[in-house]
Structures are given as C-alpha cells and as structure tokens.
C-alpha cells in the first residue's frame, strides 16, 4: 500500500515508517528535518506541515498516519490545524483505506500543558469527524493515544531518577512503551483493522487511571 506518514525523522514516526517498510509497503515521509531512513521504498519530503502552500502533491494515498507533533511550540497550529490540513489534502479521497491520528493520553485526562492538551483534545474530536466522512470509501479513522513513550523528547524525565520514580509510581504497569510497540498498534489499526472506526485508543500502561502528571520544572 501507499503510506504517508508525517514526522518520520525520530521517535514514534520513524518506528512506524520502518515497520511499514519492513512489511513491504511504499512509504512517503514528511518532516521539517532531513531523514535518516535509507530504503528503496521510502521517499522523504523536507517541509513544515504548517506551510500549507508547499506541501507536496501526492495522489492515491491508501494509509495516512498523522504523527507529526510538538509540545510547547505552537501546539494548536502544529498538532491540530496542520493535521487537519494534511488530512483534508491527502486523506479525504476514494483511494484511502485508513487514517490514523497520533493523539495523546493527555487528551483524555487534561493532565499536561494547557495548549498541548487542547490541541490533542481537538484531534480526538476531529478523528470522529473524519471517520464519518470516509466511511463512504469503506475506510476507517481512529486516533492512537499513547501515554509515556521512550523517545528522545522525553529524555529530560527518563534520565532524572527522582522524577522517573514518581512517574513509575503513577504507572500501574511500571514501564513506558517503546516507539516500536506504538508502531505495532499503528500497523494493526491501519492495516489489520477494517471495522473499528471513530475511536480514540488509549495506550498508556494504565497511567490515566491515576490522573497525575509529573514533569521536570
């Protein structure tokens, strides 16, 4: 299948891209940074998804994964408004099989930075809107909403023993997910799944049960 993924240069997005490539899909990545992925079936476009006028023209996308996002950096414009524009450009068409939005556990709990929570909460609502609209094509749209993930962006708390102990005390499974684990969820929801749609799938090790957010000052 022809798969478009935003935010593919690191973390969850890179892991998703690599898994789709491993499964012999054609993958197109969009990121504002240059890629480190070298593969015959991978094409990379270096651009900012906020720059609507300069997004590449790509036809016939079968799977769209909206992964690009930020934290405390123009969150609503990047995490929500740009995601909407990308989806309207590439996802609302008759070749689409699945749209997956990477949300956040914080959209369910509100226990993080205000604009970040608001942006990801908007993603949850927009997911349902898209699911209704692409059902006519037999396609699904869901959001995958991780809790803690072991990525470079989270190293400031992962590498702080005191904060990490507090976080683990709030996480019933006593661990965070790897990007590869989240990629497996993404693959299931977009390739294997054909019936679950309009849902916000929370994958957080049980952290949201406690509703307490811990971060570095």
mmCIF file with all atom_site columns, C-alpha atoms in Angstrom:
data_model
loop_
_atom_site.group_PDB
_atom_site.id
_atom_site.type_symbol
_atom_site.label_atom_id
_atom_site.label_alt_id
_atom_site.label_comp_id
_atom_site.label_asym_id
_atom_site.label_entity_id
_atom_site.label_seq_id
_atom_site.pdbx_PDB_ins_code
_atom_site.Cartn_x
_atom_site.Cartn_y
_atom_site.Cartn_z
_atom_site.occupancy
_atom_site.B_iso_or_equiv
_atom_site.pdbx_formal_charge
_atom_site.auth_seq_id
_atom_site.auth_comp_id
_atom_site.auth_asym_id
_atom_site.auth_atom_id
_atom_site.pdbx_PDB_model_num
ATOM 1   C CA . UNK A 1 1   ? 0.000   0.000  0.000  1.00 0.00 ? 1   UNK A CA 1
ATOM 2   C CA . UNK A 1 2   ? 0.963   3.635  -0.413 1.00 0.00 ? 2   UNK A CA 1
ATOM 3   C CA . UNK A 1 3   ? 1.501   5.076  3.072  1.00 0.00 ? 3   UNK A CA 1
ATOM 4   C CA . UNK A 1 4   ? 2.051   8.725  4.008  1.00 0.00 ? 4   UNK A CA 1
ATOM 5   C CA . UNK A 1 5   ? 3.464   9.426  7.477  1.00 0.00 ? 5   UNK A CA 1
ATOM 6   C CA . UNK A 1 6   ? 4.249   12.825 8.962  1.00 0.00 ? 6   UNK A CA 1
ATOM 7   C CA . UNK A 1 7   ? 7.067   13.328 11.450 1.00 0.00 ? 7   UNK A CA 1
ATOM 8   C CA . UNK A 1 8   ? 9.284   10.435 10.382 1.00 0.00 ? 8   UNK A CA 1
ATOM 9   C CA . UNK A 1 9   ? 12.769  11.535 11.449 1.00 0.00 ? 9   UNK A CA 1
ATOM 10  C CA . UNK A 1 10  ? 12.647  10.298 15.039 1.00 0.00 ? 10  UNK A CA 1
ATOM 11  C CA . UNK A 1 11  ? 10.654  8.571  17.756 1.00 0.00 ? 11  UNK A CA 1
ATOM 12  C CA . UNK A 1 12  ? 7.224   7.117  17.028 1.00 0.00 ? 12  UNK A CA 1
ATOM 13  C CA . UNK A 1 13  ? 7.043   8.344  13.433 1.00 0.00 ? 13  UNK A CA 1
ATOM 14  C CA . UNK A 1 14  ? 10.365  6.801  12.490 1.00 0.00 ? 14  UNK A CA 1
ATOM 15  C CA . UNK A 1 15  ? 9.388   3.485  14.114 1.00 0.00 ? 15  UNK A CA 1
ATOM 16  C CA . UNK A 1 16  ? 6.080   3.446  12.217 1.00 0.00 ? 16  UNK A CA 1
ATOM 17  C CA . UNK A 1 17  ? 7.805   4.192  8.918  1.00 0.00 ? 17  UNK A CA 1
ATOM 18  C CA . UNK A 1 18  ? 10.376  1.455  9.476  1.00 0.00 ? 18  UNK A CA 1
ATOM 19  C CA . UNK A 1 19  ? 7.694   -1.109 10.318 1.00 0.00 ? 19  UNK A CA 1
ATOM 20  C CA . UNK A 1 20  ? 5.706   -0.335 7.173  1.00 0.00 ? 20  UNK A CA 1
ATOM 21  C CA . UNK A 1 21  ? 8.881   -0.604 5.109  1.00 0.00 ? 21  UNK A CA 1
ATOM 22  C CA . UNK A 1 22  ? 9.682   -3.933 6.758  1.00 0.00 ? 22  UNK A CA 1
ATOM 23  C CA . UNK A 1 23  ? 6.214   -5.098 5.666  1.00 0.00 ? 23  UNK A CA 1
ATOM 24  C CA . UNK A 1 24  ? 6.968   -4.082 2.049  1.00 0.00 ? 24  UNK A CA 1
ATOM 25  C CA . UNK A 1 25  ? 4.740   -1.027 1.806  1.00 0.00 ? 25  UNK A CA 1
ATOM 26  C CA . UNK A 1 26  ? 5.626   2.108  -0.139 1.00 0.00 ? 26  UNK A CA 1
ATOM 27  C CA . UNK A 1 27  ? 6.252   4.858  2.428  1.00 0.00 ? 27  UNK A CA 1
ATOM 28  C CA . UNK A 1 28  ? 6.347   8.617  1.971  1.00 0.00 ? 28  UNK A CA 1
ATOM 29  C CA . UNK A 1 29  ? 7.569   10.736 4.872  1.00 0.00 ? 29  UNK A CA 1
ATOM 30  C CA . UNK A 1 30  ? 7.050   14.425 5.558  1.00 0.00 ? 30  UNK A CA 1
ATOM 31  C CA . UNK A 1 31  ? 9.165   16.133 8.213  1.00 0.00 ? 31  UNK A CA 1
ATOM 32  C CA . UNK A 1 32  ? 10.788  19.522 8.701  1.00 0.00 ? 32  UNK A CA 1
ATOM 33  C CA . UNK A 1 33  ? 14.108  17.727 9.293  1.00 0.00 ? 33  UNK A CA 1
ATOM 34  C CA . UNK A 1 34  ? 16.191  15.655 6.903  1.00 0.00 ? 34  UNK A CA 1
ATOM 35  C CA . UNK A 1 35  ? 15.657  11.903 7.147  1.00 0.00 ? 35  UNK A CA 1
ATOM 36  C CA . UNK A 1 36  ? 17.996  9.161  8.271  1.00 0.00 ? 36  UNK A CA 1
ATOM 37  C CA . UNK A 1 37  ? 15.870  6.444  6.655  1.00 0.00 ? 37  UNK A CA 1
ATOM 38  C CA . UNK A 1 38  ? 17.509  4.928  3.598  1.00 0.00 ? 38  UNK A CA 1
ATOM 39  C CA . UNK A 1 39  ? 15.286  2.430  1.800  1.00 0.00 ? 39  UNK A CA 1
ATOM 40  C CA . UNK A 1 40  ? 14.320  1.819  -1.822 1.00 0.00 ? 40  UNK A CA 1
ATOM 41  C CA . UNK A 1 41  ? 10.611  2.124  -0.953 1.00 0.00 ? 41  UNK A CA 1
ATOM 42  C CA . UNK A 1 42  ? 10.961  5.334  1.062  1.00 0.00 ? 42  UNK A CA 1
ATOM 43  C CA . UNK A 1 43  ? 10.557  8.880  -0.262 1.00 0.00 ? 43  UNK A CA 1
ATOM 44  C CA . UNK A 1 44  ? 11.162  11.857 2.017  1.00 0.00 ? 44  UNK A CA 1
ATOM 45  C CA . UNK A 1 45  ? 9.896   15.427 1.720  1.00 0.00 ? 45  UNK A CA 1
ATOM 46  C CA . UNK A 1 46  ? 11.536  18.026 3.935  1.00 0.00 ? 46  UNK A CA 1
ATOM 47  C CA . UNK A 1 47  ? 8.899   20.618 4.777  1.00 0.00 ? 47  UNK A CA 1
ATOM 48  C CA . UNK A 1 48  ? 6.902   22.022 7.671  1.00 0.00 ? 48  UNK A CA 1
ATOM 49  C CA . UNK A 1 49  ? 3.315   20.770 7.716  1.00 0.00 ? 49  UNK A CA 1
ATOM 50  C CA . UNK A 1 50  ? 2.219   24.274 8.768  1.00 0.00 ? 50  UNK A CA 1
ATOM 51  C CA . UNK A 1 51  ? 3.360   25.502 5.351  1.00 0.00 ? 51  UNK A CA 1
ATOM 52  C CA . UNK A 1 52  ? 0.173   24.517 3.541  1.00 0.00 ? 52  UNK A CA 1
ATOM 53  C CA . UNK A 1 53  ? 1.125   26.031 0.197  1.00 0.00 ? 53  UNK A CA 1
ATOM 54  C CA . UNK A 1 54  ? 4.327   23.999 -0.099 1.00 0.00 ? 54  UNK A CA 1
ATOM 55  C CA . UNK A 1 55  ? 3.094   20.546 0.854  1.00 0.00 ? 55  UNK A CA 1
ATOM 56  C CA . UNK A 1 56  ? 3.955   18.052 -1.917 1.00 0.00 ? 56  UNK A CA 1
ATOM 57  C CA . UNK A 1 57  ? 1.279   16.911 -4.331 1.00 0.00 ? 57  UNK A CA 1
ATOM 58  C CA . UNK A 1 58  ? 0.866   13.168 -3.756 1.00 0.00 ? 58  UNK A CA 1
ATOM 59  C CA . UNK A 1 59  ? -2.041  11.226 -5.222 1.00 0.00 ? 59  UNK A CA 1
ATOM 60  C CA . UNK A 1 60  ? -3.579  7.910  -4.266 1.00 0.00 ? 60  UNK A CA 1
ATOM 61  C CA . UNK A 1 61  ? -2.605  7.637  -0.615 1.00 0.00 ? 61  UNK A CA 1
ATOM 62  C CA . UNK A 1 62  ? -4.051  4.451  0.924  1.00 0.00 ? 62  UNK A CA 1
ATOM 63  C CA . UNK A 1 63  ? -2.957  4.987  4.524  1.00 0.00 ? 63  UNK A CA 1
ATOM 64  C CA . UNK A 1 64  ? -2.327  8.321  6.229  1.00 0.00 ? 64  UNK A CA 1
ATOM 65  C CA . UNK A 1 65  ? -0.629  8.458  9.629  1.00 0.00 ? 65  UNK A CA 1
ATOM 66  C CA . UNK A 1 66  ? -0.677  11.924 11.204 1.00 0.00 ? 66  UNK A CA 1
ATOM 67  C CA . UNK A 1 67  ? 2.214   11.615 13.637 1.00 0.00 ? 67  UNK A CA 1
ATOM 68  C CA . UNK A 1 68  ? 3.972   15.000 13.461 1.00 0.00 ? 68  UNK A CA 1
ATOM 69  C CA . UNK A 1 69  ? 3.510   16.974 16.642 1.00 0.00 ? 69  UNK A CA 1
ATOM 70  C CA . UNK A 1 70  ? 5.159   19.162 19.216 1.00 0.00 ? 70  UNK A CA 1
ATOM 71  C CA . UNK A 1 71  ? 4.974   20.150 22.864 1.00 0.00 ? 71  UNK A CA 1
ATOM 72  C CA . UNK A 1 72  ? 5.053   23.795 23.967 1.00 0.00 ? 72  UNK A CA 1
ATOM 73  C CA . UNK A 1 73  ? 5.825   25.053 20.470 1.00 0.00 ? 73  UNK A CA 1
ATOM 74  C CA . UNK A 1 74  ? 2.830   26.433 18.586 1.00 0.00 ? 74  UNK A CA 1
ATOM 75  C CA . UNK A 1 75  ? 0.919   23.314 19.668 1.00 0.00 ? 75  UNK A CA 1
ATOM 76  C CA . UNK A 1 76  ? -2.523  24.126 18.284 1.00 0.00 ? 76  UNK A CA 1
ATOM 77  C CA . UNK A 1 77  ? -1.201  25.148 14.866 1.00 0.00 ? 77  UNK A CA 1
ATOM 78  C CA . UNK A 1 78  ? 1.064   22.094 14.526 1.00 0.00 ? 78  UNK A CA 1
ATOM 79  C CA . UNK A 1 79  ? -0.791  19.368 16.417 1.00 0.00 ? 79  UNK A CA 1
ATOM 80  C CA . UNK A 1 80  ? -4.301  20.275 15.293 1.00 0.00 ? 80  UNK A CA 1
ATOM 81  C CA . UNK A 1 81  ? -4.613  22.817 12.483 1.00 0.00 ? 81  UNK A CA 1
ATOM 82  C CA . UNK A 1 82  ? -1.798  21.382 10.347 1.00 0.00 ? 82  UNK A CA 1
ATOM 83  C CA . UNK A 1 83  ? -3.056  17.844 10.997 1.00 0.00 ? 83  UNK A CA 1
ATOM 84  C CA . UNK A 1 84  ? -6.473  18.883 9.720  1.00 0.00 ? 84  UNK A CA 1
ATOM 85  C CA . UNK A 1 85  ? -4.983  20.439 6.588  1.00 0.00 ? 85  UNK A CA 1
ATOM 86  C CA . UNK A 1 86  ? -2.835  17.357 5.863  1.00 0.00 ? 86  UNK A CA 1
ATOM 87  C CA . UNK A 1 87  ? -5.864  15.090 6.281  1.00 0.00 ? 87  UNK A CA 1
ATOM 88  C CA . UNK A 1 88  ? -8.090  17.186 4.049  1.00 0.00 ? 88  UNK A CA 1
ATOM 89  C CA . UNK A 1 89  ? -5.379  17.245 1.354  1.00 0.00 ? 89  UNK A CA 1
ATOM 90  C CA . UNK A 1 90  ? -4.366  13.565 1.369  1.00 0.00 ? 90  UNK A CA 1
ATOM 91  C CA . UNK A 1 91  ? -6.935  11.576 3.312  1.00 0.00 ? 91  UNK A CA 1
ATOM 92  C CA . UNK A 1 92  ? -10.382 12.560 2.094  1.00 0.00 ? 92  UNK A CA 1
ATOM 93  C CA . UNK A 1 93  ? -10.414 10.708 -1.226 1.00 0.00 ? 93  UNK A CA 1
ATOM 94  C CA . UNK A 1 94  ? -11.656 7.428  -2.647 1.00 0.00 ? 94  UNK A CA 1
ATOM 95  C CA . UNK A 1 95  ? -8.303  5.562  -2.549 1.00 0.00 ? 95  UNK A CA 1
ATOM 96  C CA . UNK A 1 96  ? -7.995  5.943  1.223  1.00 0.00 ? 96  UNK A CA 1
ATOM 97  C CA . UNK A 1 97  ? -8.182  2.818  3.380  1.00 0.00 ? 97  UNK A CA 1
ATOM 98  C CA . UNK A 1 98  ? -7.275  4.228  6.767  1.00 0.00 ? 98  UNK A CA 1
ATOM 99  C CA . UNK A 1 99  ? -6.384  7.447  8.560  1.00 0.00 ? 99  UNK A CA 1
ATOM 100 C CA . UNK A 1 100 ? -4.634  7.257  11.921 1.00 0.00 ? 100 UNK A CA 1
ATOM 101 C CA . UNK A 1 101 ? -4.052  10.293 14.116 1.00 0.00 ? 101 UNK A CA 1
ATOM 102 C CA . UNK A 1 102 ? -1.441  10.063 16.856 1.00 0.00 ? 102 UNK A CA 1
ATOM 103 C CA . UNK A 1 103 ? -3.125  11.731 19.817 1.00 0.00 ? 103 UNK A CA 1
ATOM 104 C CA . UNK A 1 104 ? -2.149  11.630 23.466 1.00 0.00 ? 104 UNK A CA 1
ATOM 105 C CA . UNK A 1 105 ? -3.321  10.190 26.760 1.00 0.00 ? 105 UNK A CA 1
ATOM 106 C CA . UNK A 1 106 ? -3.340  13.796 27.957 1.00 0.00 ? 106 UNK A CA 1
ATOM 107 C CA . UNK A 1 107 ? -6.286  14.490 25.677 1.00 0.00 ? 107 UNK A CA 1
ATOM 108 C CA . UNK A 1 108 ? -8.287  12.096 27.857 1.00 0.00 ? 108 UNK A CA 1
ATOM 109 C CA . UNK A 1 109 ? -7.067  13.370 31.228 1.00 0.00 ? 109 UNK A CA 1
ATOM 110 C CA . UNK A 1 110 ? -6.139  17.035 30.685 1.00 0.00 ? 110 UNK A CA 1
ATOM 111 C CA . UNK A 1 111 ? -3.108  16.469 32.916 1.00 0.00 ? 111 UNK A CA 1
ATOM 112 C CA . UNK A 1 112 ? -0.398  18.188 30.909 1.00 0.00 ? 112 UNK A CA 1
ATOM 113 C CA . UNK A 1 113 ? 0.406   21.588 29.403 1.00 0.00 ? 113 UNK A CA 1
ATOM 114 C CA . UNK A 1 114 ? -2.776  23.575 28.588 1.00 0.00 ? 114 UNK A CA 1
ATOM 115 C CA . UNK A 1 115 ? -2.306  24.219 24.867 1.00 0.00 ? 115 UNK A CA 1
ATOM 116 C CA . UNK A 1 116 ? -0.931  20.717 24.308 1.00 0.00 ? 116 UNK A CA 1
ATOM 117 C CA . UNK A 1 117 ? -3.986  19.137 25.951 1.00 0.00 ? 117 UNK A CA 1
ATOM 118 C CA . UNK A 1 118 ? -6.292  21.387 23.960 1.00 0.00 ? 118 UNK A CA 1
ATOM 119 C CA . UNK A 1 119 ? -4.579  20.543 20.670 1.00 0.00 ? 119 UNK A CA 1
ATOM 120 C CA . UNK A 1 120 ? -4.717  16.801 21.290 1.00 0.00 ? 120 UNK A CA 1
ATOM 121 C CA . UNK A 1 121 ? -8.318  17.026 22.519 1.00 0.00 ? 121 UNK A CA 1
ATOM 122 C CA . UNK A 1 122 ? -9.175  18.599 19.189 1.00 0.00 ? 122 UNK A CA 1
ATOM 123 C CA . UNK A 1 123 ? -7.510  15.673 17.431 1.00 0.00 ? 123 UNK A CA 1
ATOM 124 C CA . UNK A 1 124 ? -9.847  13.260 19.236 1.00 0.00 ? 124 UNK A CA 1
ATOM 125 C CA . UNK A 1 125 ? -12.932 15.151 18.058 1.00 0.00 ? 125 UNK A CA 1
ATOM 126 C CA . UNK A 1 126 ? -11.632 15.597 14.506 1.00 0.00 ? 126 UNK A CA 1
ATOM 127 C CA . UNK A 1 127 ? -10.935 11.845 14.328 1.00 0.00 ? 127 UNK A CA 1
ATOM 128 C CA . UNK A 1 128 ? -14.640 11.147 14.728 1.00 0.00 ? 128 UNK A CA 1
ATOM 129 C CA . UNK A 1 129 ? -15.496 13.742 12.090 1.00 0.00 ? 129 UNK A CA 1
ATOM 130 C CA . UNK A 1 130 ? -13.149 12.148 9.552  1.00 0.00 ? 130 UNK A CA 1
ATOM 131 C CA . UNK A 1 131 ? -14.402 8.638  10.375 1.00 0.00 ? 131 UNK A CA 1
ATOM 132 C CA . UNK A 1 132 ? -17.923 9.665  9.414  1.00 0.00 ? 132 UNK A CA 1
ATOM 133 C CA . UNK A 1 133 ? -16.772 11.277 6.162  1.00 0.00 ? 133 UNK A CA 1
ATOM 134 C CA . UNK A 1 134 ? -14.501 8.499  4.855  1.00 0.00 ? 134 UNK A CA 1
ATOM 135 C CA . UNK A 1 135 ? -16.840 5.648  5.755  1.00 0.00 ? 135 UNK A CA 1
ATOM 136 C CA . UNK A 1 136 ? -18.318 6.063  2.259  1.00 0.00 ? 136 UNK A CA 1
ATOM 137 C CA . UNK A 1 137 ? -14.989 4.730  0.923  1.00 0.00 ? 137 UNK A CA 1
ATOM 138 C CA . UNK A 1 138 ? -15.005 1.741  3.279  1.00 0.00 ? 138 UNK A CA 1
ATOM 139 C CA . UNK A 1 139 ? -12.167 3.405  5.212  1.00 0.00 ? 139 UNK A CA 1
ATOM 140 C CA . UNK A 1 140 ? -11.500 3.768  8.929  1.00 0.00 ? 140 UNK A CA 1
ATOM 141 C CA . UNK A 1 141 ? -10.197 6.654  11.015 1.00 0.00 ? 141 UNK A CA 1
ATOM 142 C CA . UNK A 1 142 ? -9.041  6.310  14.615 1.00 0.00 ? 142 UNK A CA 1
ATOM 143 C CA . UNK A 1 143 ? -6.674  8.036  16.978 1.00 0.00 ? 143 UNK A CA 1
ATOM 144 C CA . UNK A 1 144 ? -3.903  6.211  18.817 1.00 0.00 ? 144 UNK A CA 1
ATOM 145 C CA . UNK A 1 145 ? -3.321  7.998  22.112 1.00 0.00 ? 145 UNK A CA 1
ATOM 146 C CA . UNK A 1 146 ? -0.088  6.972  23.871 1.00 0.00 ? 146 UNK A CA 1
ATOM 147 C CA . UNK A 1 147 ? 0.948   7.738  27.397 1.00 0.00 ? 147 UNK A CA 1
ATOM 148 C CA . UNK A 1 148 ? 4.666   7.732  28.144 1.00 0.00 ? 148 UNK A CA 1
ATOM 149 C CA . UNK A 1 149 ? 6.912   6.597  25.299 1.00 0.00 ? 149 UNK A CA 1
ATOM 150 C CA . UNK A 1 150 ? 10.701  6.148  25.424 1.00 0.00 ? 150 UNK A CA 1
ATOM 151 C CA . UNK A 1 151 ? 11.661  8.819  22.886 1.00 0.00 ? 151 UNK A CA 1
ATOM 152 C CA . UNK A 1 152 ? 14.350  11.497 22.684 1.00 0.00 ? 152 UNK A CA 1
ATOM 153 C CA . UNK A 1 153 ? 11.798  14.204 23.506 1.00 0.00 ? 153 UNK A CA 1
ATOM 154 C CA . UNK A 1 154 ? 11.106  12.617 26.893 1.00 0.00 ? 154 UNK A CA 1
ATOM 155 C CA . UNK A 1 155 ? 14.716  12.123 27.977 1.00 0.00 ? 155 UNK A CA 1
ATOM 156 C CA . UNK A 1 156 ? 14.572  15.020 30.455 1.00 0.00 ? 156 UNK A CA 1
ATOM 157 C CA . UNK A 1 157 ? 12.344  12.929 32.733 1.00 0.00 ? 157 UNK A CA 1
ATOM 158 C CA . UNK A 1 158 ? 13.548  9.477  31.698 1.00 0.00 ? 158 UNK A CA 1
ATOM 159 C CA . UNK A 1 159 ? 17.075  10.411 32.812 1.00 0.00 ? 159 UNK A CA 1
ATOM 160 C CA . UNK A 1 160 ? 16.023  12.069 36.084 1.00 0.00 ? 160 UNK A CA 1
ATOM 161 C CA . UNK A 1 161 ? 15.945  9.278  38.728 1.00 0.00 ? 161 UNK A CA 1
ATOM 162 C CA . UNK A 1 162 ? 13.687  11.151 41.137 1.00 0.00 ? 162 UNK A CA 1
ATOM 163 C CA . UNK A 1 163 ? 11.091  12.140 38.522 1.00 0.00 ? 163 UNK A CA 1
ATOM 164 C CA . UNK A 1 164 ? 11.249  8.713  36.901 1.00 0.00 ? 164 UNK A CA 1
ATOM 165 C CA . UNK A 1 165 ? 10.459  7.056  40.226 1.00 0.00 ? 165 UNK A CA 1
ATOM 166 C CA . UNK A 1 166 ? 7.442   9.346  40.656 1.00 0.00 ? 166 UNK A CA 1
ATOM 167 C CA . UNK A 1 167 ? 6.245   8.572  37.131 1.00 0.00 ? 167 UNK A CA 1
ATOM 168 C CA . UNK A 1 168 ? 6.585   4.841  37.658 1.00 0.00 ? 168 UNK A CA 1
ATOM 169 C CA . UNK A 1 169 ? 4.594   5.157  40.887 1.00 0.00 ? 169 UNK A CA 1
ATOM 170 C CA . UNK A 1 170 ? 1.758   6.617  38.787 1.00 0.00 ? 170 UNK A CA 1
ATOM 171 C CA . UNK A 1 171 ? 2.005   3.950  36.077 1.00 0.00 ? 171 UNK A CA 1
ATOM 172 C CA . UNK A 1 172 ? 0.462   0.603  37.075 1.00 0.00 ? 172 UNK A CA 1
ATOM 173 C CA . UNK A 1 173 ? 2.498   -1.421 34.560 1.00 0.00 ? 173 UNK A CA 1
ATOM 174 C CA . UNK A 1 174 ? 5.718   0.249  35.822 1.00 0.00 ? 174 UNK A CA 1
ATOM 175 C CA . UNK A 1 175 ? 7.072   0.938  32.350 1.00 0.00 ? 175 UNK A CA 1
ATOM 176 C CA . UNK A 1 176 ? 6.714   3.165  29.314 1.00 0.00 ? 176 UNK A CA 1
ATOM 177 C CA . UNK A 1 177 ? 6.178   1.955  25.761 1.00 0.00 ? 177 UNK A CA 1
ATOM 178 C CA . UNK A 1 178 ? 8.918   1.788  23.174 1.00 0.00 ? 178 UNK A CA 1
ATOM 179 C CA . UNK A 1 179 ? 8.332   3.523  19.824 1.00 0.00 ? 179 UNK A CA 1
ATOM 180 C CA . UNK A 1 180 ? 8.298   0.052  18.265 1.00 0.00 ? 180 UNK A CA 1
ATOM 181 C CA . UNK A 1 181 ? 5.373   -1.007 20.479 1.00 0.00 ? 181 UNK A CA 1
ATOM 182 C CA . UNK A 1 182 ? 3.378   2.042  19.392 1.00 0.00 ? 182 UNK A CA 1
ATOM 183 C CA . UNK A 1 183 ? 4.265   1.266  15.767 1.00 0.00 ? 183 UNK A CA 1
ATOM 184 C CA . UNK A 1 184 ? 2.711   -2.193 16.151 1.00 0.00 ? 184 UNK A CA 1
ATOM 185 C CA . UNK A 1 185 ? -0.518  -0.568 17.335 1.00 0.00 ? 185 UNK A CA 1
ATOM 186 C CA . UNK A 1 186 ? -0.398  1.817  14.374 1.00 0.00 ? 186 UNK A CA 1
ATOM 187 C CA . UNK A 1 187 ? 0.045   -1.046 11.926 1.00 0.00 ? 187 UNK A CA 1
ATOM 188 C CA . UNK A 1 188 ? -2.825  -3.015 13.419 1.00 0.00 ? 188 UNK A CA 1
ATOM 189 C CA . UNK A 1 189 ? -5.223  -0.060 13.367 1.00 0.00 ? 189 UNK A CA 1
ATOM 190 C CA . UNK A 1 190 ? -4.455  0.860  9.758  1.00 0.00 ? 190 UNK A CA 1
ATOM 191 C CA . UNK A 1 191 ? -3.794  -2.480 8.012  1.00 0.00 ? 191 UNK A CA 1
ATOM 192 C CA . UNK A 1 192 ? -5.349  -5.323 10.014 1.00 0.00 ? 192 UNK A CA 1
ATOM 193 C CA . UNK A 1 193 ? -8.350  -3.412 11.316 1.00 0.00 ? 193 UNK A CA 1
ATOM 194 C CA . UNK A 1 194 ? -11.299 -2.871 8.959  1.00 0.00 ? 194 UNK A CA 1
ATOM 195 C CA . UNK A 1 195 ? -14.208 -2.348 11.367 1.00 0.00 ? 195 UNK A CA 1
ATOM 196 C CA . UNK A 1 196 ? -13.146 -0.234 14.365 1.00 0.00 ? 196 UNK A CA 1
ATOM 197 C CA . UNK A 1 197 ? -13.580 3.432  13.385 1.00 0.00 ? 197 UNK A CA 1
ATOM 198 C CA . UNK A 1 198 ? -14.125 6.795  15.031 1.00 0.00 ? 198 UNK A CA 1
ATOM 199 C CA . UNK A 1 199 ? -12.451 5.558  18.206 1.00 0.00 ? 199 UNK A CA 1
ATOM 200 C CA . UNK A 1 200 ? -9.754  7.033  20.436 1.00 0.00 ? 200 UNK A CA 1
ATOM 201 C CA . UNK A 1 201 ? -7.485  4.167  21.500 1.00 0.00 ? 201 UNK A CA 1
ATOM 202 C CA . UNK A 1 202 ? -5.740  4.901  24.799 1.00 0.00 ? 202 UNK A CA 1
ATOM 203 C CA . UNK A 1 203 ? -2.412  3.058  25.266 1.00 0.00 ? 203 UNK A CA 1
ATOM 204 C CA . UNK A 1 204 ? -0.730  4.334  28.417 1.00 0.00 ? 204 UNK A CA 1
ATOM 205 C CA . UNK A 1 205 ? 0.199   1.467  30.737 1.00 0.00 ? 205 UNK A CA 1
ATOM 206 C CA . UNK A 1 206 ? -2.701  2.450  32.993 1.00 0.00 ? 206 UNK A CA 1
ATOM 207 C CA . UNK A 1 207 ? -1.254  5.884  33.817 1.00 0.00 ? 207 UNK A CA 1
ATOM 208 C CA . UNK A 1 208 ? -4.540  7.675  33.130 1.00 0.00 ? 208 UNK A CA 1
ATOM 209 C CA . UNK A 1 209 ? -6.176  5.707  35.919 1.00 0.00 ? 209 UNK A CA 1
ATOM 210 C CA . UNK A 1 210 ? -4.278  7.913  38.372 1.00 0.00 ? 210 UNK A CA 1
ATOM 211 C CA . UNK A 1 211 ? -4.736  11.283 36.618 1.00 0.00 ? 211 UNK A CA 1
ATOM 212 C CA . UNK A 1 212 ? -1.490  12.786 37.882 1.00 0.00 ? 212 UNK A CA 1
ATOM 213 C CA . UNK A 1 213 ? 1.038   14.401 35.521 1.00 0.00 ? 213 UNK A CA 1
ATOM 214 C CA . UNK A 1 214 ? 4.692   14.619 36.543 1.00 0.00 ? 214 UNK A CA 1
ATOM 215 C CA . UNK A 1 215 ? 7.282   16.663 34.667 1.00 0.00 ? 215 UNK A CA 1
ATOM 216 C CA . UNK A 1 216 ? 10.569  18.489 35.126 1.00 0.00 ? 216 UNK A CA 1
ATOM 217 C CA . UNK A 1 217 ? 10.406  22.120 36.343 1.00 0.00 ? 217 UNK A CA 1
#
